Amino acid sequence: MALLALSSMPAMAQDDNEEIDNTFQFYHAEINGKDTTWTQLHDGDVYTANVAEEDDFGFAQIMSGLYVRNISSDDATARVHMTIQDLPSGQIQFCMLGQCNMYNKIGEDNAKGGIIPAGNNDDMLLEWTDITSHGTATITLQVNPAVGRTVGFKTNYFDTGVGPKITVNFVYADPTGINSVNADSKNTGKVSAIYNLRGEQLSQLQKGVNIVRYADGTAKKIIK
């Protein structure tokens, strides 16, 4: 079953002697129809995403739904660091302010910077894509306050402080849990179980996102 989970663990928290600059925070967006529920992640949190879908080329992909938010009352420059700890297959897509790249090298610090307006969110479009084998892709994310220095047509960004740091686990464990984007929406198979995104079993479809497992082993994400 493909689920989303969030837990607080101290392993990735900053050292006690480091003062955390909280200008920027990580948030997860859960979209239920026209409504969006925002959940803040704190320094040291471990976030798990394992809702897998099939892309147009037949590969599995898992999207994180994570954003960076400027919670201050002023426009501010952020620099987001993404480091791959483990990657069984495929690539990690990592974007900032619409500038996207694919990464597959373990241990390399991949950083992106830019100005985020006061109170605004930046969709990192963070996902594990082109997945060909089961396992867990693990990355760390850290968002630091920064300054940009432009020389010619290029702007380089430099950290000016230390911000929140989290761990993200993309888990691809059950091939029968893939929700094909091209699947027949009129699946008439017998329903064996219904879950919400927290992994809790439901007696019937609820408002929002439901994960429906059928007796034949397939599963679909249904928004009511």
PDB file of C-alpha atoms in Angstrom:
ATOM      1  CA  MET A   1       0.000   0.000   0.000  1.00  0.00           C
ATOM      2  CA  ALA A   2       1.276   3.423  -0.886  1.00  0.00           C
ATOM      3  CA  LEU A   3       1.081   5.905   1.960  1.00  0.00           C
ATOM      4  CA  LEU A   4       2.435   9.218   3.225  1.00  0.00           C
ATOM      5  CA  ALA A   5       3.902   9.498   6.705  1.00  0.00           C
ATOM      6  CA  LEU A   6       5.581  12.134   8.828  1.00  0.00           C
ATOM      7  CA  SER A   7       7.475  11.579  12.039  1.00  0.00           C
ATOM      8  CA  SER A   8       9.638  13.742  14.274  1.00  0.00           C
ATOM      9  CA  MET A   9      13.067  12.313  14.980  1.00  0.00           C
ATOM     10  CA  PRO A  10      16.046  14.095  16.524  1.00  0.00           C
ATOM     11  CA  ALA A  11      18.723  12.425  14.380  1.00  0.00           C
ATOM     12  CA  MET A  12      18.903  15.172  11.763  1.00  0.00           C
ATOM     13  CA  ALA A  13      18.438  18.144  14.056  1.00  0.00           C
ATOM     14  CA  GLN A  14      21.141  20.779  14.169  1.00  0.00           C
ATOM     15  CA  ASP A  15      23.816  20.740  16.852  1.00  0.00           C
ATOM     16  CA  ASP A  16      22.775  22.397  20.098  1.00  0.00           C
ATOM     17  CA  ASN A  17      25.319  25.169  19.630  1.00  0.00           C
ATOM     18  CA  GLU A  18      23.927  26.172  16.250  1.00  0.00           C
ATOM     19  CA  GLU A  19      21.309  28.906  16.203  1.00  0.00           C
ATOM     20  CA  ILE A  20      18.593  28.081  13.682  1.00  0.00           C
ATOM     21  CA  ASP A  21      17.391  30.855  11.406  1.00  0.00           C
ATOM     22  CA  ASN A  22      13.686  30.190  10.881  1.00  0.00           C
ATOM     23  CA  THR A  23      13.058  32.658   8.072  1.00  0.00           C
ATOM     24  CA  PHE A  24      12.283  29.692   5.807  1.00  0.00           C
ATOM     25  CA  GLN A  25      10.387  26.522   6.647  1.00  0.00           C
ATOM     26  CA  PHE A  26       9.544  23.284   4.865  1.00  0.00           C
ATOM     27  CA  TYR A  27       5.856  22.480   4.377  1.00  0.00           C
ATOM     28  CA  HIS A  28       3.908  19.560   2.928  1.00  0.00           C
ATOM     29  CA  ALA A  29       0.774  20.293   0.921  1.00  0.00           C
ATOM     30  CA  GLU A  30      -2.098  17.812   0.897  1.00  0.00           C
ATOM     31  CA  ILE A  31      -4.571  18.759  -1.821  1.00  0.00           C
ATOM     32  CA  ASN A  32      -8.161  17.603  -1.384  1.00  0.00           C
ATOM     33  CA  GLY A  33     -10.154  18.911  -4.299  1.00  0.00           C
ATOM     34  CA  LYS A  34     -10.184  22.699  -3.937  1.00  0.00           C
ATOM     35  CA  ASP A  35      -8.825  22.567  -0.376  1.00  0.00           C
ATOM     36  CA  THR A  36      -5.146  22.405   0.585  1.00  0.00           C
ATOM     37  CA  THR A  37      -3.928  21.362   4.022  1.00  0.00           C
ATOM     38  CA  TRP A  38      -0.466  22.627   4.936  1.00  0.00           C
ATOM     39  CA  THR A  39       1.703  20.734   7.421  1.00  0.00           C
ATOM     40  CA  GLN A  40       4.915  22.297   8.683  1.00  0.00           C
ATOM     41  CA  LEU A  41       8.031  20.175   9.044  1.00  0.00           C
ATOM     42  CA  HIS A  42      10.491  21.142  11.753  1.00  0.00           C
ATOM     43  CA  ASP A  43      14.239  20.911  12.042  1.00  0.00           C
ATOM     44  CA  GLY A  44      15.153  17.242  12.507  1.00  0.00           C
ATOM     45  CA  ASP A  45      11.917  15.808  11.103  1.00  0.00           C
ATOM     46  CA  VAL A  46      11.940  12.681   8.947  1.00  0.00           C
ATOM     47  CA  TYR A  47       9.338  12.745   6.185  1.00  0.00           C
ATOM     48  CA  THR A  48       8.272   9.658   4.213  1.00  0.00           C
ATOM     49  CA  ALA A  49       6.584   9.649   0.813  1.00  0.00           C
ATOM     50  CA  ASN A  50       5.548   6.333  -0.766  1.00  0.00           C
ATOM     51  CA  VAL A  51       2.562   7.047  -2.984  1.00  0.00           C
ATOM     52  CA  ALA A  52       3.850   5.699  -6.304  1.00  0.00           C
ATOM     53  CA  GLU A  53       2.427   6.484  -9.726  1.00  0.00           C
ATOM     54  CA  GLU A  54       3.335   5.397 -13.223  1.00  0.00           C
ATOM     55  CA  ASP A  55       4.660   8.061 -15.563  1.00  0.00           C
ATOM     56  CA  ASP A  56       4.044   8.313 -19.298  1.00  0.00           C
ATOM     57  CA  PHE A  57       7.072   6.105 -20.009  1.00  0.00           C
ATOM     58  CA  GLY A  58       6.060   3.262 -17.720  1.00  0.00           C
ATOM     59  CA  PHE A  59       8.444   4.072 -14.867  1.00  0.00           C
ATOM     60  CA  ALA A  60       7.366   4.513 -11.265  1.00  0.00           C
ATOM     61  CA  GLN A  61       7.654   7.943  -9.672  1.00  0.00           C
ATOM     62  CA  ILE A  62       7.021   9.263  -6.165  1.00  0.00           C
ATOM     63  CA  MET A  63       6.304  12.939  -5.580  1.00  0.00           C
ATOM     64  CA  SER A  64       7.020  14.583  -2.245  1.00  0.00           C
ATOM     65  CA  GLY A  65       4.540  17.455  -2.167  1.00  0.00           C
ATOM     66  CA  LEU A  66       7.110  19.540  -0.288  1.00  0.00           C
ATOM     67  CA  TYR A  67       7.452  23.319  -0.454  1.00  0.00           C
ATOM     68  CA  VAL A  68       9.723  25.986   1.010  1.00  0.00           C
ATOM     69  CA  ARG A  69       7.909  28.917   2.614  1.00  0.00           C
ATOM     70  CA  ASN A  70       9.220  32.363   3.501  1.00  0.00           C
ATOM     71  CA  ILE A  71       7.429  32.981   6.799  1.00  0.00           C
ATOM     72  CA  SER A  72       8.883  36.457   7.284  1.00  0.00           C
ATOM     73  CA  SER A  73       7.233  39.762   6.433  1.00  0.00           C
ATOM     74  CA  ASP A  74       9.953  40.676   3.919  1.00  0.00           C
ATOM     75  CA  ASP A  75      11.150  39.251   0.641  1.00  0.00           C
ATOM     76  CA  ALA A  76      14.195  37.105   1.433  1.00  0.00           C
ATOM     77  CA  THR A  77      16.850  35.041  -0.335  1.00  0.00           C
ATOM     78  CA  ALA A  78      16.987  31.318   0.361  1.00  0.00           C
ATOM     79  CA  ARG A  79      19.520  28.664  -0.539  1.00  0.00           C
ATOM     80  CA  VAL A  80      18.208  25.095  -0.450  1.00  0.00           C
ATOM     81  CA  HIS A  81      20.701  22.241  -0.167  1.00  0.00           C
ATOM     82  CA  MET A  82      19.721  18.746  -1.371  1.00  0.00           C
ATOM     83  CA  THR A  83      22.068  15.820  -0.702  1.00  0.00           C
ATOM     84  CA  ILE A  84      21.356  12.259  -1.826  1.00  0.00           C
ATOM     85  CA  GLN A  85      22.148   9.698   0.860  1.00  0.00           C
ATOM     86  CA  ASP A  86      20.861   6.602  -0.929  1.00  0.00           C
ATOM     87  CA  LEU A  87      19.384   6.024  -4.401  1.00  0.00           C
ATOM     88  CA  PRO A  88      18.581   2.435  -5.484  1.00  0.00           C
ATOM     89  CA  SER A  89      17.739   3.532  -9.036  1.00  0.00           C
ATOM     90  CA  GLY A  90      16.486   6.467 -11.078  1.00  0.00           C
ATOM     91  CA  GLN A  91      16.990  10.138 -10.313  1.00  0.00           C
ATOM     92  CA  ILE A  92      15.913  12.853  -7.911  1.00  0.00           C
ATOM     93  CA  GLN A  93      14.237  15.895  -9.464  1.00  0.00           C
ATOM     94  CA  PHE A  94      14.953  19.046  -7.477  1.00  0.00           C
ATOM     95  CA  CYS A  95      13.700  22.516  -8.429  1.00  0.00           C
ATOM     96  CA  MET A  96      13.642  26.031  -7.053  1.00  0.00           C
ATOM     97  CA  LEU A  97      11.720  28.953  -8.498  1.00  0.00           C
ATOM     98  CA  GLY A  98      10.982  26.900 -11.600  1.00  0.00           C
ATOM     99  CA  GLN A  99      14.613  25.952 -12.267  1.00  0.00           C
ATOM    100  CA  CYS A 100      14.731  22.131 -12.307  1.00  0.00           C
ATOM    101  CA  ASN A 101      17.498  19.563 -12.579  1.00  0.00           C
ATOM    102  CA  MET A 102      17.890  15.806 -12.214  1.00  0.00           C
ATOM    103  CA  TYR A 103      20.468  14.370  -9.817  1.00  0.00           C
ATOM    104  CA  ASN A 104      21.792  10.852  -9.205  1.00  0.00           C
ATOM    105  CA  LYS A 105      25.132  11.253  -7.429  1.00  0.00           C
ATOM    106  CA  ILE A 106      25.244  10.149  -3.810  1.00  0.00           C
ATOM    107  CA  GLY A 107      26.841  12.507  -1.306  1.00  0.00           C
ATOM    108  CA  GLU A 108      26.996  15.582  -3.526  1.00  0.00           C
ATOM    109  CA  ASP A 109      25.640  18.884  -2.190  1.00  0.00           C
ATOM    110  CA  ASN A 110      23.197  20.206  -4.776  1.00  0.00           C
ATOM    111  CA  ALA A 111      22.195  23.760  -3.901  1.00  0.00           C
ATOM    112  CA  LYS A 112      19.740  26.185  -5.462  1.00  0.00           C
ATOM    113  CA  GLY A 113      19.084  29.779  -4.480  1.00  0.00           C
ATOM    114  CA  GLY A 114      16.652  32.574  -5.154  1.00  0.00           C
ATOM    115  CA  ILE A 115      14.383  35.235  -3.697  1.00  0.00           C
ATOM    116  CA  ILE A 116      11.075  34.067  -2.211  1.00  0.00           C
ATOM    117  CA  PRO A 117       8.535  36.865  -1.609  1.00  0.00           C
ATOM    118  CA  ALA A 118       7.218  37.412   1.913  1.00  0.00           C
ATOM    119  CA  GLY A 119       4.701  34.759   2.922  1.00  0.00           C
ATOM    120  CA  ASN A 120       5.067  32.844  -0.352  1.00  0.00           C
ATOM    121  CA  ASN A 121       5.740  29.178  -1.051  1.00  0.00           C
ATOM    122  CA  ASP A 122       8.143  27.730  -3.585  1.00  0.00           C
ATOM    123  CA  ASP A 123       7.213  24.337  -5.027  1.00  0.00           C
ATOM    124  CA  MET A 124      10.421  22.328  -5.197  1.00  0.00           C
ATOM    125  CA  LEU A 125       8.708  19.747  -7.451  1.00  0.00           C
ATOM    126  CA  LEU A 126      10.828  17.291  -5.513  1.00  0.00           C
ATOM    127  CA  GLU A 127      10.372  13.678  -6.615  1.00  0.00           C
ATOM    128  CA  TRP A 128      12.069  10.325  -7.099  1.00  0.00           C
ATOM    129  CA  THR A 129      11.606   9.481 -10.747  1.00  0.00           C
ATOM    130  CA  ASP A 130      12.596   6.826 -13.326  1.00  0.00           C
ATOM    131  CA  ILE A 131      12.381   4.187 -10.577  1.00  0.00           C
ATOM    132  CA  THR A 132      13.265   0.679 -11.770  1.00  0.00           C
ATOM    133  CA  SER A 133      13.889  -1.194  -8.497  1.00  0.00           C
ATOM    134  CA  HIS A 134      12.321  -1.404  -5.064  1.00  0.00           C
ATOM    135  CA  GLY A 135      13.938   0.255  -2.104  1.00  0.00           C
ATOM    136  CA  THR A 136      14.272   3.582  -0.327  1.00  0.00           C
ATOM    137  CA  ALA A 137      15.790   6.741  -1.753  1.00  0.00           C
ATOM    138  CA  THR A 138      16.947   8.980   1.082  1.00  0.00           C
ATOM    139  CA  ILE A 139      17.885  12.643   0.820  1.00  0.00           C
ATOM    140  CA  THR A 140      18.486  15.517   3.201  1.00  0.00           C
ATOM    141  CA  LEU A 141      17.174  19.027   2.658  1.00  0.00           C
ATOM    142  CA  GLN A 142      18.332  22.192   4.363  1.00  0.00           C
ATOM    143  CA  VAL A 143      17.117  25.734   3.696  1.00  0.00           C
ATOM    144  CA  ASN A 144      19.467  28.535   4.726  1.00  0.00           C
ATOM    145  CA  PRO A 145      19.168  32.305   4.515  1.00  0.00           C
ATOM    146  CA  ALA A 146      21.463  33.541   1.776  1.00  0.00           C
ATOM    147  CA  VAL A 147      22.677  36.442  -0.322  1.00  0.00           C
ATOM    148  CA  GLY A 148      22.956  36.576  -4.098  1.00  0.00           C
ATOM    149  CA  ARG A 149      25.869  38.158  -5.938  1.00  0.00           C
ATOM    150  CA  THR A 150      25.477  38.784  -9.646  1.00  0.00           C
ATOM    151  CA  VAL A 151      28.433  38.929 -12.017  1.00  0.00           C
ATOM    152  CA  GLY A 152      27.454  39.447 -15.625  1.00  0.00           C
ATOM    153  CA  PHE A 153      24.450  37.250 -16.319  1.00  0.00           C
ATOM    154  CA  LYS A 154      25.127  34.777 -13.514  1.00  0.00           C
ATOM    155  CA  THR A 155      24.029  35.016  -9.890  1.00  0.00           C
ATOM    156  CA  ASN A 156      25.814  32.975  -7.256  1.00  0.00           C
ATOM    157  CA  TYR A 157      24.238  32.373  -3.857  1.00  0.00           C
ATOM    158  CA  PHE A 158      26.038  32.138  -0.532  1.00  0.00           C
ATOM    159  CA  ASP A 159      24.696  31.028   2.852  1.00  0.00           C
ATOM    160  CA  THR A 160      24.493  33.681   5.549  1.00  0.00           C
ATOM    161  CA  GLY A 161      23.088  31.446   8.279  1.00  0.00           C
ATOM    162  CA  VAL A 162      21.819  27.977   9.183  1.00  0.00           C
ATOM    163  CA  GLY A 163      18.192  27.012   8.658  1.00  0.00           C
ATOM    164  CA  PRO A 164      16.011  23.929   9.263  1.00  0.00           C
ATOM    165  CA  LYS A 165      17.232  20.541   8.046  1.00  0.00           C
ATOM    166  CA  ILE A 166      15.033  17.501   7.349  1.00  0.00           C
ATOM    167  CA  THR A 167      15.368  13.972   5.972  1.00  0.00           C
ATOM    168  CA  VAL A 168      13.124  12.718   3.171  1.00  0.00           C
ATOM    169  CA  ASN A 169      12.596   8.997   2.522  1.00  0.00           C
ATOM    170  CA  PHE A 170      11.038   7.971  -0.771  1.00  0.00           C
ATOM    171  CA  VAL A 171       9.864   4.369  -0.298  1.00  0.00           C
ATOM    172  CA  TYR A 172       9.005   2.127  -3.262  1.00  0.00           C
ATOM    173  CA  ALA A 173       8.103  -1.241  -1.793  1.00  0.00           C
ATOM    174  CA  ASP A 174       4.977  -2.721  -3.400  1.00  0.00           C
ATOM    175  CA  PRO A 175       4.604  -2.799  -7.202  1.00  0.00           C
ATOM    176  CA  THR A 176       0.874  -3.549  -6.855  1.00  0.00           C
ATOM    177  CA  GLY A 177       0.468  -0.191  -5.107  1.00  0.00           C
ATOM    178  CA  ILE A 178       1.222   1.865  -8.217  1.00  0.00           C
ATOM    179  CA  ASN A 179      -1.630   4.093  -9.339  1.00  0.00           C
ATOM    180  CA  SER A 180      -1.320   4.174 -13.096  1.00  0.00           C
ATOM    181  CA  VAL A 181      -2.161   7.589 -14.494  1.00  0.00           C
ATOM    182  CA  ASN A 182      -3.653   5.758 -17.451  1.00  0.00           C
ATOM    183  CA  ALA A 183      -5.650   3.241 -15.395  1.00  0.00           C
ATOM    184  CA  ASP A 184      -9.296   2.614 -16.146  1.00  0.00           C
ATOM    185  CA  SER A 185     -11.243   4.860 -13.785  1.00  0.00           C
ATOM    186  CA  LYS A 186     -14.176   2.440 -13.988  1.00  0.00           C
ATOM    187  CA  ASN A 187     -12.405  -0.405 -12.188  1.00  0.00           C
ATOM    188  CA  THR A 188     -15.175  -2.781 -11.155  1.00  0.00           C
ATOM    189  CA  GLY A 189     -12.985  -5.129  -9.114  1.00  0.00           C
ATOM    190  CA  LYS A 190     -13.967  -5.999  -5.567  1.00  0.00           C
ATOM    191  CA  VAL A 191     -12.684  -3.485  -3.017  1.00  0.00           C
ATOM    192  CA  SER A 192     -10.644  -5.169  -0.272  1.00  0.00           C
ATOM    193  CA  ALA A 193      -9.648  -2.093   1.759  1.00  0.00           C
ATOM    194  CA  ILE A 194      -9.732   1.718   1.840  1.00  0.00           C
ATOM    195  CA  TYR A 195      -7.068   3.873   3.480  1.00  0.00           C
ATOM    196  CA  ASN A 196      -6.404   7.550   4.027  1.00  0.00           C
ATOM    197  CA  LEU A 197      -2.992   9.112   3.415  1.00  0.00           C
ATOM    198  CA  ARG A 198      -1.973   8.412   7.022  1.00  0.00           C
ATOM    199  CA  GLY A 199      -2.396   4.682   6.442  1.00  0.00           C
ATOM    200  CA  GLU A 200      -5.536   4.420   8.556  1.00  0.00           C
ATOM    201  CA  GLN A 201      -8.121   1.956   7.262  1.00  0.00           C
ATOM    202  CA  LEU A 202     -11.556   3.420   6.524  1.00  0.00           C
ATOM    203  CA  SER A 203     -14.996   1.854   6.390  1.00  0.00           C
ATOM    204  CA  GLN A 204     -15.964   3.938   3.367  1.00  0.00           C
ATOM    205  CA  LEU A 205     -14.666   6.686   1.102  1.00  0.00           C
ATOM    206  CA  GLN A 206     -14.099   9.958   2.917  1.00  0.00           C
ATOM    207  CA  LYS A 207     -13.815  13.515   1.657  1.00  0.00           C
ATOM    208  CA  GLY A 208     -10.331  14.101   0.286  1.00  0.00           C
ATOM    209  CA  VAL A 209      -7.764  11.579  -0.919  1.00  0.00           C
ATOM    210  CA  ASN A 210      -8.477   7.855  -0.520  1.00  0.00           C
ATOM    211  CA  ILE A 211      -6.234   4.908  -1.389  1.00  0.00           C
ATOM    212  CA  VAL A 212      -8.442   2.034  -2.569  1.00  0.00           C
ATOM    213  CA  ARG A 213      -7.015  -1.486  -2.782  1.00  0.00           C
ATOM    214  CA  TYR A 214      -8.817  -4.067  -4.905  1.00  0.00           C
ATOM    215  CA  ALA A 215      -8.938  -7.833  -4.457  1.00  0.00           C
ATOM    216  CA  ASP A 216      -6.801  -8.344  -7.570  1.00  0.00           C
ATOM    217  CA  GLY A 217      -3.905  -6.546  -5.868  1.00  0.00           C
ATOM    218  CA  THR A 218      -4.188  -3.239  -7.708  1.00  0.00           C
ATOM    219  CA  ALA A 219      -4.672   0.081  -5.957  1.00  0.00           C
ATOM    220  CA  LYS A 220      -5.928   3.510  -6.983  1.00  0.00           C
ATOM    221  CA  LYS A 221      -5.957   6.980  -5.501  1.00  0.00           C
ATOM    222  CA  ILE A 222      -9.473   8.387  -5.462  1.00  0.00           C
ATOM    223  CA  ILE A 223     -10.327  11.984  -4.588  1.00  0.00           C
ATOM    224  CA  LYS A 224     -13.879  12.443  -3.338  1.00  0.00           C
TER     225      LYS A 224
END
